[in-house]
Coordinates of C-alpha atoms in Angstrom, one line a residue:
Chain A
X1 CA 0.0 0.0 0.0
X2 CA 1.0 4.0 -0.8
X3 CA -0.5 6.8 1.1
X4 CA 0.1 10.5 0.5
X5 CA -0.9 12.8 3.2
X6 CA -1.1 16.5 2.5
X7 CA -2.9 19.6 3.4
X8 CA -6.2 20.1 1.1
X9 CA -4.9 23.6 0.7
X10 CA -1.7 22.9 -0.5
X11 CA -3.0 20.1 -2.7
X12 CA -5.9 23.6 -4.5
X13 CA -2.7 25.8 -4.9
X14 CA -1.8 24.0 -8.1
X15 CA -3.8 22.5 -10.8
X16 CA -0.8 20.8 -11.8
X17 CA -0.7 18.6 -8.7
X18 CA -3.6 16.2 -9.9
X19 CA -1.3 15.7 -12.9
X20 CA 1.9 15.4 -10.9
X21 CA 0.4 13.3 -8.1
X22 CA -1.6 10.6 -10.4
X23 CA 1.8 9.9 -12.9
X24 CA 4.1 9.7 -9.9
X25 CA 1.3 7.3 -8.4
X26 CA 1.2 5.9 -10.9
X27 CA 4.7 5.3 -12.1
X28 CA 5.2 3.5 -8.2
X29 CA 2.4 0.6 -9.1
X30 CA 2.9 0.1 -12.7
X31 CA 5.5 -2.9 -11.9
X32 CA 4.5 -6.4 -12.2
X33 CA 1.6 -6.0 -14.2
X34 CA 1.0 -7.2 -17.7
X35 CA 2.2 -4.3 -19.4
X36 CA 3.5 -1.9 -17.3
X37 CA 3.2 1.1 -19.9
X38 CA 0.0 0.9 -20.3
X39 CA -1.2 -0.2 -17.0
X40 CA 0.9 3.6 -16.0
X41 CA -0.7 5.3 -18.4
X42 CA -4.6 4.2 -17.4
X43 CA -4.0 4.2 -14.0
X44 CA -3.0 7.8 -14.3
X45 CA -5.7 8.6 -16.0
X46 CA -8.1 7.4 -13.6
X47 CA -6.8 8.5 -10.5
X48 CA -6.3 11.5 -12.5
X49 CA -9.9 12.0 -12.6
X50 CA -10.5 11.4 -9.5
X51 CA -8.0 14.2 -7.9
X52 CA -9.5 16.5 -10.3
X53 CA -12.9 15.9 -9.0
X54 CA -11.6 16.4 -5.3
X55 CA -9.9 19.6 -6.7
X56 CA -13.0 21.3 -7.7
X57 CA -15.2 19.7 -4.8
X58 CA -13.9 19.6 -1.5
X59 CA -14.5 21.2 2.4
X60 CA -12.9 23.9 3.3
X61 CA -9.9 22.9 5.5
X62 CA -8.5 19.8 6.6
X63 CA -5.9 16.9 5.4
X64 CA -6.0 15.0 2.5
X65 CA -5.4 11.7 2.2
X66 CA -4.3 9.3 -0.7
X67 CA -4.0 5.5 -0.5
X68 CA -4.0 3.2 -3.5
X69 CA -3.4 -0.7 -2.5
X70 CA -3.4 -4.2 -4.8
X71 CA -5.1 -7.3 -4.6
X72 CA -4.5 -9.4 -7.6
X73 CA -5.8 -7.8 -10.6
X74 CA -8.1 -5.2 -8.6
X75 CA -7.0 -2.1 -8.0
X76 CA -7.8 0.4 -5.3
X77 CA -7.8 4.1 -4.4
X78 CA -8.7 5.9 -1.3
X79 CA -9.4 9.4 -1.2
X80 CA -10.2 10.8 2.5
X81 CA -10.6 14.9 2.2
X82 CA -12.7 17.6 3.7
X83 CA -15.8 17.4 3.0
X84 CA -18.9 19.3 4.1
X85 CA -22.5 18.2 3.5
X86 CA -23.1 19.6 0.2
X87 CA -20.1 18.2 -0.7
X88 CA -20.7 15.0 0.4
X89 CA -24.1 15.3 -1.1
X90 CA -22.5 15.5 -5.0
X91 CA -20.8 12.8 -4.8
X92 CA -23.8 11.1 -3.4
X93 CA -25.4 12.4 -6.5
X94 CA -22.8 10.9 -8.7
X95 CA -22.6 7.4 -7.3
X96 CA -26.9 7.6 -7.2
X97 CA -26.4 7.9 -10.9
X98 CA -24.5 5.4 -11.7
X99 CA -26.3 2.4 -9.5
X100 CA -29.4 3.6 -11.7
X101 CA -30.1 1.6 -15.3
X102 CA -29.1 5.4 -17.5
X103 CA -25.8 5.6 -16.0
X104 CA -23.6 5.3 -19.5
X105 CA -26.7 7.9 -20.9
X106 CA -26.3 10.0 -18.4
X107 CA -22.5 9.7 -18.8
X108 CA -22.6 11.1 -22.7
X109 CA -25.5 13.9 -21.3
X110 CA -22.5 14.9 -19.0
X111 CA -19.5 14.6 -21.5
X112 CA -21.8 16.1 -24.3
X113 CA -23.6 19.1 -22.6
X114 CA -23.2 22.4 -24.1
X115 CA -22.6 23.9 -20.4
X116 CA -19.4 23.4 -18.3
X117 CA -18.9 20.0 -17.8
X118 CA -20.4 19.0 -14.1
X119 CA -17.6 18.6 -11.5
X120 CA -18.6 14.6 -11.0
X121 CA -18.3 13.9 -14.6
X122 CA -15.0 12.3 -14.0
X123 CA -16.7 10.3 -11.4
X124 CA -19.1 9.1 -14.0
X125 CA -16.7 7.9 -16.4
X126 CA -15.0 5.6 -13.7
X127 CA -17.7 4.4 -13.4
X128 CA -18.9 3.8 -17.0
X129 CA -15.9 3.7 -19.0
X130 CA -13.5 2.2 -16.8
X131 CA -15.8 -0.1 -15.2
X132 CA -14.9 1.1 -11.8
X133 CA -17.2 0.0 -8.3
X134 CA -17.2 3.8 -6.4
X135 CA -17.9 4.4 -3.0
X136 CA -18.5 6.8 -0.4
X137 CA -18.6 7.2 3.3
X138 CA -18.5 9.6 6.1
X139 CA -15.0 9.9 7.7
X140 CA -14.2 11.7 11.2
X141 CA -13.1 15.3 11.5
X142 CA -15.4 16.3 8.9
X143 CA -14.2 14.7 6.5
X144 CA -15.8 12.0 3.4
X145 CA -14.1 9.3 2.0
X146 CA -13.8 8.0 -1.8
X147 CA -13.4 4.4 -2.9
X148 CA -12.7 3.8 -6.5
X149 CA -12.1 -0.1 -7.3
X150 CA -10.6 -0.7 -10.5
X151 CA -9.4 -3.5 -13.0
X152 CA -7.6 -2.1 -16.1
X153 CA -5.7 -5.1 -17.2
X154 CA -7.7 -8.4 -18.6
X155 CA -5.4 -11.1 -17.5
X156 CA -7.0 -13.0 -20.5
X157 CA -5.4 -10.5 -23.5
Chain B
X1 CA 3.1 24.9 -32.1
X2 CA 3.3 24.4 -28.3
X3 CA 1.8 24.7 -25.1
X4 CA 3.3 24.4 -22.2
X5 CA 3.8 24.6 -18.5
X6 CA 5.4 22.9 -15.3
X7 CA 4.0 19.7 -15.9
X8 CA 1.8 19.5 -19.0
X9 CA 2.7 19.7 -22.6
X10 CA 1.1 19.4 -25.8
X11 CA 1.5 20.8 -29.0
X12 CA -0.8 20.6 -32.3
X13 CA 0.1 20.7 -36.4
X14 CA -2.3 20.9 -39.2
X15 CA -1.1 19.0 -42.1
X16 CA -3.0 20.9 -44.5
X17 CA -1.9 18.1 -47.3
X18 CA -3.2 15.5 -45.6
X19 CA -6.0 17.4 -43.9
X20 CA -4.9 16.0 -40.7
X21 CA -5.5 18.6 -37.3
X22 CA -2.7 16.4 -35.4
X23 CA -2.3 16.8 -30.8
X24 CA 0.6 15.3 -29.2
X25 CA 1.8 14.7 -25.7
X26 CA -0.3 15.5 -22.7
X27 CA -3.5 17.7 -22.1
X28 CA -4.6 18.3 -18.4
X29 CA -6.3 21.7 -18.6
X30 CA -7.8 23.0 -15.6
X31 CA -10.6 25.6 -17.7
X32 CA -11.4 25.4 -21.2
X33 CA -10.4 28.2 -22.2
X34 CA -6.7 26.8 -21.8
X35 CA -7.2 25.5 -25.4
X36 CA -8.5 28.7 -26.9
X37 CA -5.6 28.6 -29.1
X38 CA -5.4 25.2 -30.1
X39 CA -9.6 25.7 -30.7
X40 CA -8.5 28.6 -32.8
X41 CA -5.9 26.8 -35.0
X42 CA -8.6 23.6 -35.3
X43 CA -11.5 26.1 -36.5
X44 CA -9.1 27.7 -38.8
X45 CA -7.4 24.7 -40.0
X46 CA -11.0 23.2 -40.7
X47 CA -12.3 26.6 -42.6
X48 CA -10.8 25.8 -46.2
X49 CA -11.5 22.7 -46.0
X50 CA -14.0 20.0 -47.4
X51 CA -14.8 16.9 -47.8
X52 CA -12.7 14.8 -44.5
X53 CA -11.4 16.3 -42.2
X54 CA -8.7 14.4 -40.0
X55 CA -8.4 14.3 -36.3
X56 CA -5.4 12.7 -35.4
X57 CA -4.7 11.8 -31.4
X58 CA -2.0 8.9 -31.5
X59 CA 0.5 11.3 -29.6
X60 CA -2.4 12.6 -27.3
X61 CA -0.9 10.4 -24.2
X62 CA -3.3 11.9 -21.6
X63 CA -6.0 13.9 -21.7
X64 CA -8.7 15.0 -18.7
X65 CA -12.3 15.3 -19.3
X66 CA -11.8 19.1 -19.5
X67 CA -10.0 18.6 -23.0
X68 CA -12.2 15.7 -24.2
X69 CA -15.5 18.1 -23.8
X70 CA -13.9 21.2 -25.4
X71 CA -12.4 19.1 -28.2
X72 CA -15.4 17.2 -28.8
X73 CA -17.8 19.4 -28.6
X74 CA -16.0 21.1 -31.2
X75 CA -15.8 18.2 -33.3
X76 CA -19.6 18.0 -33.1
X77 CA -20.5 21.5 -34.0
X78 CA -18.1 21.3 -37.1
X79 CA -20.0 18.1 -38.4
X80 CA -23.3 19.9 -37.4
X81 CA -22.8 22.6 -38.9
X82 CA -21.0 21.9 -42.2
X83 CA -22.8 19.6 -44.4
X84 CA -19.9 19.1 -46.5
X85 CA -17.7 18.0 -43.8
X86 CA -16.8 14.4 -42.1
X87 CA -14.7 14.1 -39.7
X88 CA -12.3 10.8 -39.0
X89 CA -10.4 10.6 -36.0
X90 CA -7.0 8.2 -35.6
X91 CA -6.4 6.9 -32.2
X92 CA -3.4 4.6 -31.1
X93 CA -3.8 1.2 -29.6
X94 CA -0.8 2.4 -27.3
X95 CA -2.4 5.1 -25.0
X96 CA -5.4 2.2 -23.8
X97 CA -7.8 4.8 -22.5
X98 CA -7.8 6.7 -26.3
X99 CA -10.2 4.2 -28.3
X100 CA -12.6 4.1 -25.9
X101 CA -12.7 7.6 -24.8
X102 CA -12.9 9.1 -28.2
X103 CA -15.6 5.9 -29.6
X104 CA -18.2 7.8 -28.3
X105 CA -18.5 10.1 -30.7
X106 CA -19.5 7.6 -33.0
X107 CA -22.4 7.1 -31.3
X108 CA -23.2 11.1 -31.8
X109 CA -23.0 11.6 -35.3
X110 CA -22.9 9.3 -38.8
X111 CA -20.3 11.6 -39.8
X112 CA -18.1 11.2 -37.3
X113 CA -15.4 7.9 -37.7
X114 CA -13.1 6.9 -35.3
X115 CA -10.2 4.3 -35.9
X116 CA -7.6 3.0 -34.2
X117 CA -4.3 2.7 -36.4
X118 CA -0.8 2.0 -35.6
X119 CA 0.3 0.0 -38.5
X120 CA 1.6 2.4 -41.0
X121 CA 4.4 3.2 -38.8
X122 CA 5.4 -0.4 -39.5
X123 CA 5.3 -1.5 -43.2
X124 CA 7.0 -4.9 -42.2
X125 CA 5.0 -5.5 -39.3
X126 CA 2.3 -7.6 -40.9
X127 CA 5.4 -10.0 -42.5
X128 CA 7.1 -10.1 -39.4
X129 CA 4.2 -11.0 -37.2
X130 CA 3.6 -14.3 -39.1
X131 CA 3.7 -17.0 -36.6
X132 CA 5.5 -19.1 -39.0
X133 CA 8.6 -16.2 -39.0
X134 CA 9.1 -17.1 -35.4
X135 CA 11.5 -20.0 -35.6
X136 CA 13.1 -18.2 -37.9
X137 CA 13.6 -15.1 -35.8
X138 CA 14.5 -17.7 -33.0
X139 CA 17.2 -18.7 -35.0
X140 CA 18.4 -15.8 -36.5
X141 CA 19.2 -14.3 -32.8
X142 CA 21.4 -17.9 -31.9
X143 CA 23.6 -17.4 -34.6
X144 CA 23.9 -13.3 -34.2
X145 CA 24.3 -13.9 -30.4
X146 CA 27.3 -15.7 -30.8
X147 CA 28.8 -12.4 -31.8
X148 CA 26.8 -10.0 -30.1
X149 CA 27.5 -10.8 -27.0
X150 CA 31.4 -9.5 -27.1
X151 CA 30.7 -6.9 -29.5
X152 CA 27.7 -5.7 -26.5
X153 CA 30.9 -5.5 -24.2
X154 CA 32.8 -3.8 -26.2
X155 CA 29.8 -1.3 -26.8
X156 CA 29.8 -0.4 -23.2
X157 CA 27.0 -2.4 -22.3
X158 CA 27.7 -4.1 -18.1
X159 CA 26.1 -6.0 -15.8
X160 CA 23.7 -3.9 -13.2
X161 CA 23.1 -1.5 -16.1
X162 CA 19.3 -0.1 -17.1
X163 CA 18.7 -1.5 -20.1
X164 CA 16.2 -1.3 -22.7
X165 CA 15.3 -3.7 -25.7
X166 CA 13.2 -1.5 -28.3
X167 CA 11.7 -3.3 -31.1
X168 CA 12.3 -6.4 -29.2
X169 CA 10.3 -8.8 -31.4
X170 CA 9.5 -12.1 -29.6
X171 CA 12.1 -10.9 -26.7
X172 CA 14.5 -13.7 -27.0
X173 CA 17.4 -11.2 -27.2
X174 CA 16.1 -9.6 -23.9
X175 CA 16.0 -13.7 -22.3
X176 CA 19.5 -13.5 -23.7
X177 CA 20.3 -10.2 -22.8
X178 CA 19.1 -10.5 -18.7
X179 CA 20.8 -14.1 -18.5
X180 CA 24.5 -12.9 -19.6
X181 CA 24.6 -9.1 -17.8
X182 CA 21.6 -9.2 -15.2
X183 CA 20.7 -5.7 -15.8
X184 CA 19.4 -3.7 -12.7
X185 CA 16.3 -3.4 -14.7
X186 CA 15.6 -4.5 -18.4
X187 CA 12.0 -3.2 -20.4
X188 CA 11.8 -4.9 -23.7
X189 CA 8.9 -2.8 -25.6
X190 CA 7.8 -4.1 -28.8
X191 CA 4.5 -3.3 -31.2
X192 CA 3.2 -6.3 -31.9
X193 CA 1.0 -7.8 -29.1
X194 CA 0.9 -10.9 -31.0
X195 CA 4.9 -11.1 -30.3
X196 CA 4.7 -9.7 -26.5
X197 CA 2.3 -12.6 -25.5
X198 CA 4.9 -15.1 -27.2
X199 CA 7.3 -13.5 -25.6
X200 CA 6.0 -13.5 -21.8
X201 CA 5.2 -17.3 -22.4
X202 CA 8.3 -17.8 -23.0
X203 CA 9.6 -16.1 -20.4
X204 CA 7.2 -17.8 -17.6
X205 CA 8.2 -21.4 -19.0
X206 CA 11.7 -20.7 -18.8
X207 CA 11.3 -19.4 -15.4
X208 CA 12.9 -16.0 -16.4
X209 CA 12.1 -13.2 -14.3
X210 CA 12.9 -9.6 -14.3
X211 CA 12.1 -8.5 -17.8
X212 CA 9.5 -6.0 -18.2
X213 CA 7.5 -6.4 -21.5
X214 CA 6.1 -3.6 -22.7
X215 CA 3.4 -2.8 -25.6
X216 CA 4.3 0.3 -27.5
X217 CA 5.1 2.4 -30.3
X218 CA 8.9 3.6 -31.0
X219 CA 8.2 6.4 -33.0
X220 CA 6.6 7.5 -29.8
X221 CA 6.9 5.5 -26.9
X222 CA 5.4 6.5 -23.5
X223 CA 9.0 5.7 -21.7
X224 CA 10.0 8.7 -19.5
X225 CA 13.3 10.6 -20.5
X226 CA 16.7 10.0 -19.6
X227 CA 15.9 6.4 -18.1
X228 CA 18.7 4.1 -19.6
X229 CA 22.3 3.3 -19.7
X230 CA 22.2 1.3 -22.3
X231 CA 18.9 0.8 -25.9
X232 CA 19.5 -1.4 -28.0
X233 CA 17.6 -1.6 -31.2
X234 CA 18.3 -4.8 -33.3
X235 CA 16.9 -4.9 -37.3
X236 CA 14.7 -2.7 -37.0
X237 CA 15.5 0.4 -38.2
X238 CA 15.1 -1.2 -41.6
X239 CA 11.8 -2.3 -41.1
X240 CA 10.6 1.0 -40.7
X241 CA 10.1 3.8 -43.2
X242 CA 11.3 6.7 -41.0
X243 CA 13.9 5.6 -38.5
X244 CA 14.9 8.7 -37.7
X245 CA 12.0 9.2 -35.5
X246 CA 13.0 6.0 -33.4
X247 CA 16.2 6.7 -33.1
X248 CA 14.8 10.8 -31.7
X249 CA 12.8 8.5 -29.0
X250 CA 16.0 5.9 -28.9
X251 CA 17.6 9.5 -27.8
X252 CA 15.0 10.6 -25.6
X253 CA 14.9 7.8 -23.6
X254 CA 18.6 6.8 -23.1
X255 CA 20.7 8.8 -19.9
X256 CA 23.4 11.2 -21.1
X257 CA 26.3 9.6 -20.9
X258 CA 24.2 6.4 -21.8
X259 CA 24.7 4.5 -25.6
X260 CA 22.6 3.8 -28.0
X261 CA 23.4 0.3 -29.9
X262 CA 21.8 -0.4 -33.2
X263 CA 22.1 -3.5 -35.7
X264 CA 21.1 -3.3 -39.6
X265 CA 21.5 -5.7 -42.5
X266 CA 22.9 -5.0 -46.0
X267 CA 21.2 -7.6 -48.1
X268 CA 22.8 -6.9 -51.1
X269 CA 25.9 -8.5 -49.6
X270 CA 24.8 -11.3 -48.7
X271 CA 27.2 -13.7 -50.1
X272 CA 28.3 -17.3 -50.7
X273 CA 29.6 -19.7 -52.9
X274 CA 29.2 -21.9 -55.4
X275 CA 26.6 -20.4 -57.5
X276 CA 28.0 -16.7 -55.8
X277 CA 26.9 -15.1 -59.3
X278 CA 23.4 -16.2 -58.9
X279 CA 22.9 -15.7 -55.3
X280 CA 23.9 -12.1 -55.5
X281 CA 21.2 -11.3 -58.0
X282 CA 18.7 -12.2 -55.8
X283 CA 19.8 -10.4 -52.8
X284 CA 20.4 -6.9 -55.2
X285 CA 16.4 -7.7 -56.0
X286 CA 15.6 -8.2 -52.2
X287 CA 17.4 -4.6 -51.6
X288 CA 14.9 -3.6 -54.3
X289 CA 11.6 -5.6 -52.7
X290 CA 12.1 -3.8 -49.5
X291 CA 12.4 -0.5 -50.7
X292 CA 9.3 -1.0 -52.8
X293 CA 7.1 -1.7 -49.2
X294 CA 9.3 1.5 -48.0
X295 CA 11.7 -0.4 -45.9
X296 CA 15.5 0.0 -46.3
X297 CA 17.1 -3.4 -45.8
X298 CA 20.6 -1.4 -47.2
X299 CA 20.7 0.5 -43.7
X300 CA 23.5 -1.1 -42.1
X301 CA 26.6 1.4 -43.1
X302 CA 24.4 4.2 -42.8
X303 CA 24.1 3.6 -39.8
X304 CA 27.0 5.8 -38.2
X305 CA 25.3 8.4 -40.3
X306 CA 21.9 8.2 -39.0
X307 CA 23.3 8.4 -34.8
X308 CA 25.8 11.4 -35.8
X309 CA 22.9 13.2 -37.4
X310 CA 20.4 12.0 -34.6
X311 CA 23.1 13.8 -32.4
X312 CA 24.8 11.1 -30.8
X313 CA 28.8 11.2 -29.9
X314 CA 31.8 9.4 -29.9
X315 CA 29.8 7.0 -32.7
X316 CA 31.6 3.7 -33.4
X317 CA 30.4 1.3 -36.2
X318 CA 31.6 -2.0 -37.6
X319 CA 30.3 -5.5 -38.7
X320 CA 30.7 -9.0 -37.9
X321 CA 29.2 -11.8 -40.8
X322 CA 27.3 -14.7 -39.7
X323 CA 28.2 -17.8 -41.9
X324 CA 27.5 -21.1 -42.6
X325 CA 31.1 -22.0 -40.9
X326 CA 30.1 -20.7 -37.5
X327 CA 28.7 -24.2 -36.5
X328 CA 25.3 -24.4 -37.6
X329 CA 25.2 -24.3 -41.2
X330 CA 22.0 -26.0 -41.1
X331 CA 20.2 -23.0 -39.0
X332 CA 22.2 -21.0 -41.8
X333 CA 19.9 -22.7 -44.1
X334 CA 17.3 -22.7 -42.0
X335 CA 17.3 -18.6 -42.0
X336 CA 17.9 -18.3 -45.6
X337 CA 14.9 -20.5 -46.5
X338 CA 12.3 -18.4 -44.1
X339 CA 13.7 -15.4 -46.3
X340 CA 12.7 -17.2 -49.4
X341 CA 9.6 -18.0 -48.4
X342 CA 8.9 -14.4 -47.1
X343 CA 10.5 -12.6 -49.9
X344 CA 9.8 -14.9 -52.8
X345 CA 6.4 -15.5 -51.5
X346 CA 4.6 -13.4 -49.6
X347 CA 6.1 -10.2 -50.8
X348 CA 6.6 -10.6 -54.2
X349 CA 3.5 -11.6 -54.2
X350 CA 2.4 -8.4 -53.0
X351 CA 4.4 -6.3 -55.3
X352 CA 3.0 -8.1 -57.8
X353 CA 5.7 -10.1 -59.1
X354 CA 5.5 -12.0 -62.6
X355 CA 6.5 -15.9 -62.5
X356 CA 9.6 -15.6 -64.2
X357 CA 11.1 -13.4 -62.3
X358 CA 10.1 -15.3 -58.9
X359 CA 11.5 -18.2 -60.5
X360 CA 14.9 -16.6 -60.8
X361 CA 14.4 -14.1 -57.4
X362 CA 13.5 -18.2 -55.6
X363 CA 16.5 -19.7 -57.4
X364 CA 19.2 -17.4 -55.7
X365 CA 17.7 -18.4 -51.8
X366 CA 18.4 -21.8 -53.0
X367 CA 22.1 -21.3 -54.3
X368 CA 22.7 -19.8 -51.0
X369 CA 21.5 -22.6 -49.5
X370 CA 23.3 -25.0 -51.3
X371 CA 26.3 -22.8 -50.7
X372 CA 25.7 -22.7 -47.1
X373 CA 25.4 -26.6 -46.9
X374 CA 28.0 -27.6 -49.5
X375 CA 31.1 -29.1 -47.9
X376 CA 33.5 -27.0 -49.5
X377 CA 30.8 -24.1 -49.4
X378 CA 30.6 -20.7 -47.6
X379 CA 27.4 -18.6 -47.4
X380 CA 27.8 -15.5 -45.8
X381 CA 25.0 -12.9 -44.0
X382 CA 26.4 -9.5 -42.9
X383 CA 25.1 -7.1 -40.1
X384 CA 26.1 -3.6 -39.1
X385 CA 26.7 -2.4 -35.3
X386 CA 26.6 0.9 -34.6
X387 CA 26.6 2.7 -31.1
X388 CA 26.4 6.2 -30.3
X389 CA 26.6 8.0 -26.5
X390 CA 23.9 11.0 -25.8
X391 CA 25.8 14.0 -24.6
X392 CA 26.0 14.8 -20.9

């Protein structure tokens, strides 16, 4: 297992952090997989997404935390950051849509609409595109946490 | 032209020949607007023209959802709003999420297409990927290894090094490569999938462990920079129709101070004798076959040319021959027939070839053959080494 502790603050003072963070992440789990390369360069991707989302929707103040872990061929990420209850409430939103029957139709609405993009569109797309089982609970201190589950190689190919 | 800033980079040309609106490297934006200039140069690339336009993202390595709406929804209002216009867009079967991401818009417009398409970068590739061409390629690196694996020394190439095998084929060089120096750490990337899975089976029933097969494309590989000590790149320059974009990645990848070793054939001197006359006829007409599929099979003395130019120092070349007297004149053979059957079958096949001259292009595989297996015979197959060292 990896975690990454750091102050939510610090994380929102650069954009460049969700890019920095997922390819370093990345780069330290991509061994002993199939294909490392492209294992890297999904992984990224997703976790990308996900640090994006908790860039634009997060509480106030308070630590955030990152864990990935293995277990064979699943894959999965932690998130534990502020959150307050509107917040939590769009990510609750999110996951609501995608345990309904329109998820992937909702998914295009979202990646298609002629507005800004919604902040849990990324959330959507793990969830559709990559296939990925998300979760979400109420942590201490005021804080939510985020479970992505994830299997990007087919031990089959 | 490029964008760029700490940690993102991406860059777009409009190939206004080809009608081709081309992104490259990696696009993160946190707003929109980010791409206003790249949105810009699409709209005005698209303006004069008609008919298809091209999208092409095989160099788009990453790209956030930010990028994928703005450049989508661009997509879509060109095709919605220009009935003269389709729009094709070229993915890469090396960046996995790039396929499925961009699918979609399939599904929101008829005149939308999306492809994925590696293969031109290889004209060879569908030749070499024959199952049948594996023993040959099998063979091919037992009798080169007998040589290679002094001349690696005397390249620079030691144990504990980080190595990597580009273009590795079916990766028995790499088995070869991690038994005799142990590398610290050894990636062996190759573009054929078909090869890779061979290649990790072989590995697993040999019990060899520590090599790191990779899917990916060399012309663009998704290696970080200055990661290695020592690339090596065997035959393959030739098989391609613009090496001098691997050997830019061979660059980019390799440690200053690292080297760069590269192997290439000359196949019009392939030699032997008896019948010397009629052998090297037919190996003059392979120079010509390969150039016809845009593959240089004459590459081996440029070689020293192509690493100066790519910027490489202290470049040493020479060349070793493998021959029917190193032992195995029947693997000699063995080699020489595959060639036949490739190059008098398949490929002249494809080039469109008339009997007659098949005949006589067939004849000269088997005088090298029987010069190869003739007691008082010699048959001769020569190959270029070249190594270069990136600057500090």
């Amino acid at each position: 297992m990896l975690q990454m502790d750091l102050d939510i603050g610090d994380f929102c003072s650069n954009w460049a952090h969700c890019d920095l963070l997922s390819a370093y992440l990345a780069r330290m789990v991509s061994h002993n997989r199939l294909d490392s390369l492209l294992f890297s360069n999904l992984y990224s991707s997703a976790l990308n997404e996900l640090l994006e989302t908790v860039f634009r929707v997060h509480g106030k103040s308070g630590k955030l935390e990152c864990s990935v872990r293995r277990q064979g061929g699943l894959d999965r990420i932690e998130l534990v950051f502020p959150a307050d209850e509107d917040t939590f409430r769009v990510y609750s939103e999110a996951i609501d849509k995608l345990s309904g029957k329109d998820a992937e139709k909702l998914y295009l609405e979202a990646l298609f609409t002629e507005d800004e993009p919604d902040a849990s569109l990324g959330l959507l797309e793990l969830g559709v595109d990559y296939g990925a089982r998300l979760a979400i609970d109420r942590a201490g201190d005021g804080r939510m946490c985020l479970v992505a589950e994830l299997t990007l190689e087919d031990e089959n190919e | 032209m490029i964008a760029e800033n700490s940690t993102q980079a991406f860059q777009w040309t409009y190939n206004e020949n080809d009608q081709e609106f081309a992104l490259h490297g990696s696009l993160r934006p946190q707003k929109a607007e980010e791409l206003s200039n790249c949105i810009s140069a699409l709209d005005q690339s698209v303006s004069n023209v008609s008919g298809k336009f091209y999208v092409n993202v095989r160099r788009l390595v990453r790209m956030n959802n930010v990028a994928f709406h703005a450049i989508a929804c661009k997509i879509l209002d060109l095709v919605r709003g220009r009935s003269d216009l389709d729009v094709h867009v070229t993915t890469s079967s090396v960046v996995g999420w790039a396929t499925r991401k961009f699918a979609v818009l399939e599904t929101m417009s008829d005149k939308i297409t999306v492809s994925e398409y590696d293969s031109e970068f290889y004209p060879g590739q569908s030749f070499v990927e024959d199952s049948e061409f594996i023993h040959v390629l099998r063979t091919q690196t037992k009798l080169t290894w007998k040589h290679e694996k002094d001349l690696l020394r005397q390249h620079g190439l030691k144990p504990g090094m980080q190595v990597a095998d580009i273009c590795c084929g079916i990766g028995d060089f790499a088995v070869l490569l991690q038994k005799e120096f142990s590398p610290d750490r050894l990636v062996a990337l190759d573009h054929s999938k078909s090869s890779l899975d061979y290649a990790r089976q072989v590995a697993a029933d040999f019990g060899i462990k520590g090599i790191d097969y990779v899917f990916g494309d060399a012309a663009d590989m998704l290696l970080e920079d200055n990661q290695f000590d020592f690339v090596t790149c065997r035959h393959s320059l030739q098989v391609f129709d613009r090496p001098e974009l691997i050997l830019k990645e061979l660059f980019r990848i390799c440690k200053p101070g690292g080297r760069i070793y590269v192997t290439n054939e000359k196949n019009s001197h392939c030699l032997g004798e008896p019948r010397g006359e009629s052998i090297q006829w037919t190996y003059n007409e392979v120079a010509k076959l390969w150039h016809h599929f845009d593959m240089d099979i004459e590459i081996g003395p440029k070689s020293r040319r192509l690493l100066i130019e790519g910027g490489f120092e202290d470049v040493t070349i020479g060349s070793f021959m493998v021959t029917s007297t190193d032992g195995d004149p029947q693997g000699f053979a063995d080699i020489i027939a595959s060639w036949k059957n490739l190059f008098a079958g398949k490929m002249a096949s494809e080039r469109g070839d008339d009997a007659a001259f098949v005949e006589r292009f067939a004849k000269g595989f088997d005088d090298h053959i029987f010069a190869a297996l003739h007691p008082k015979g010699y048959a001769g197959w020569p190959i270029w080494v070249a190594s270069g060292r990136k600057p500090l």
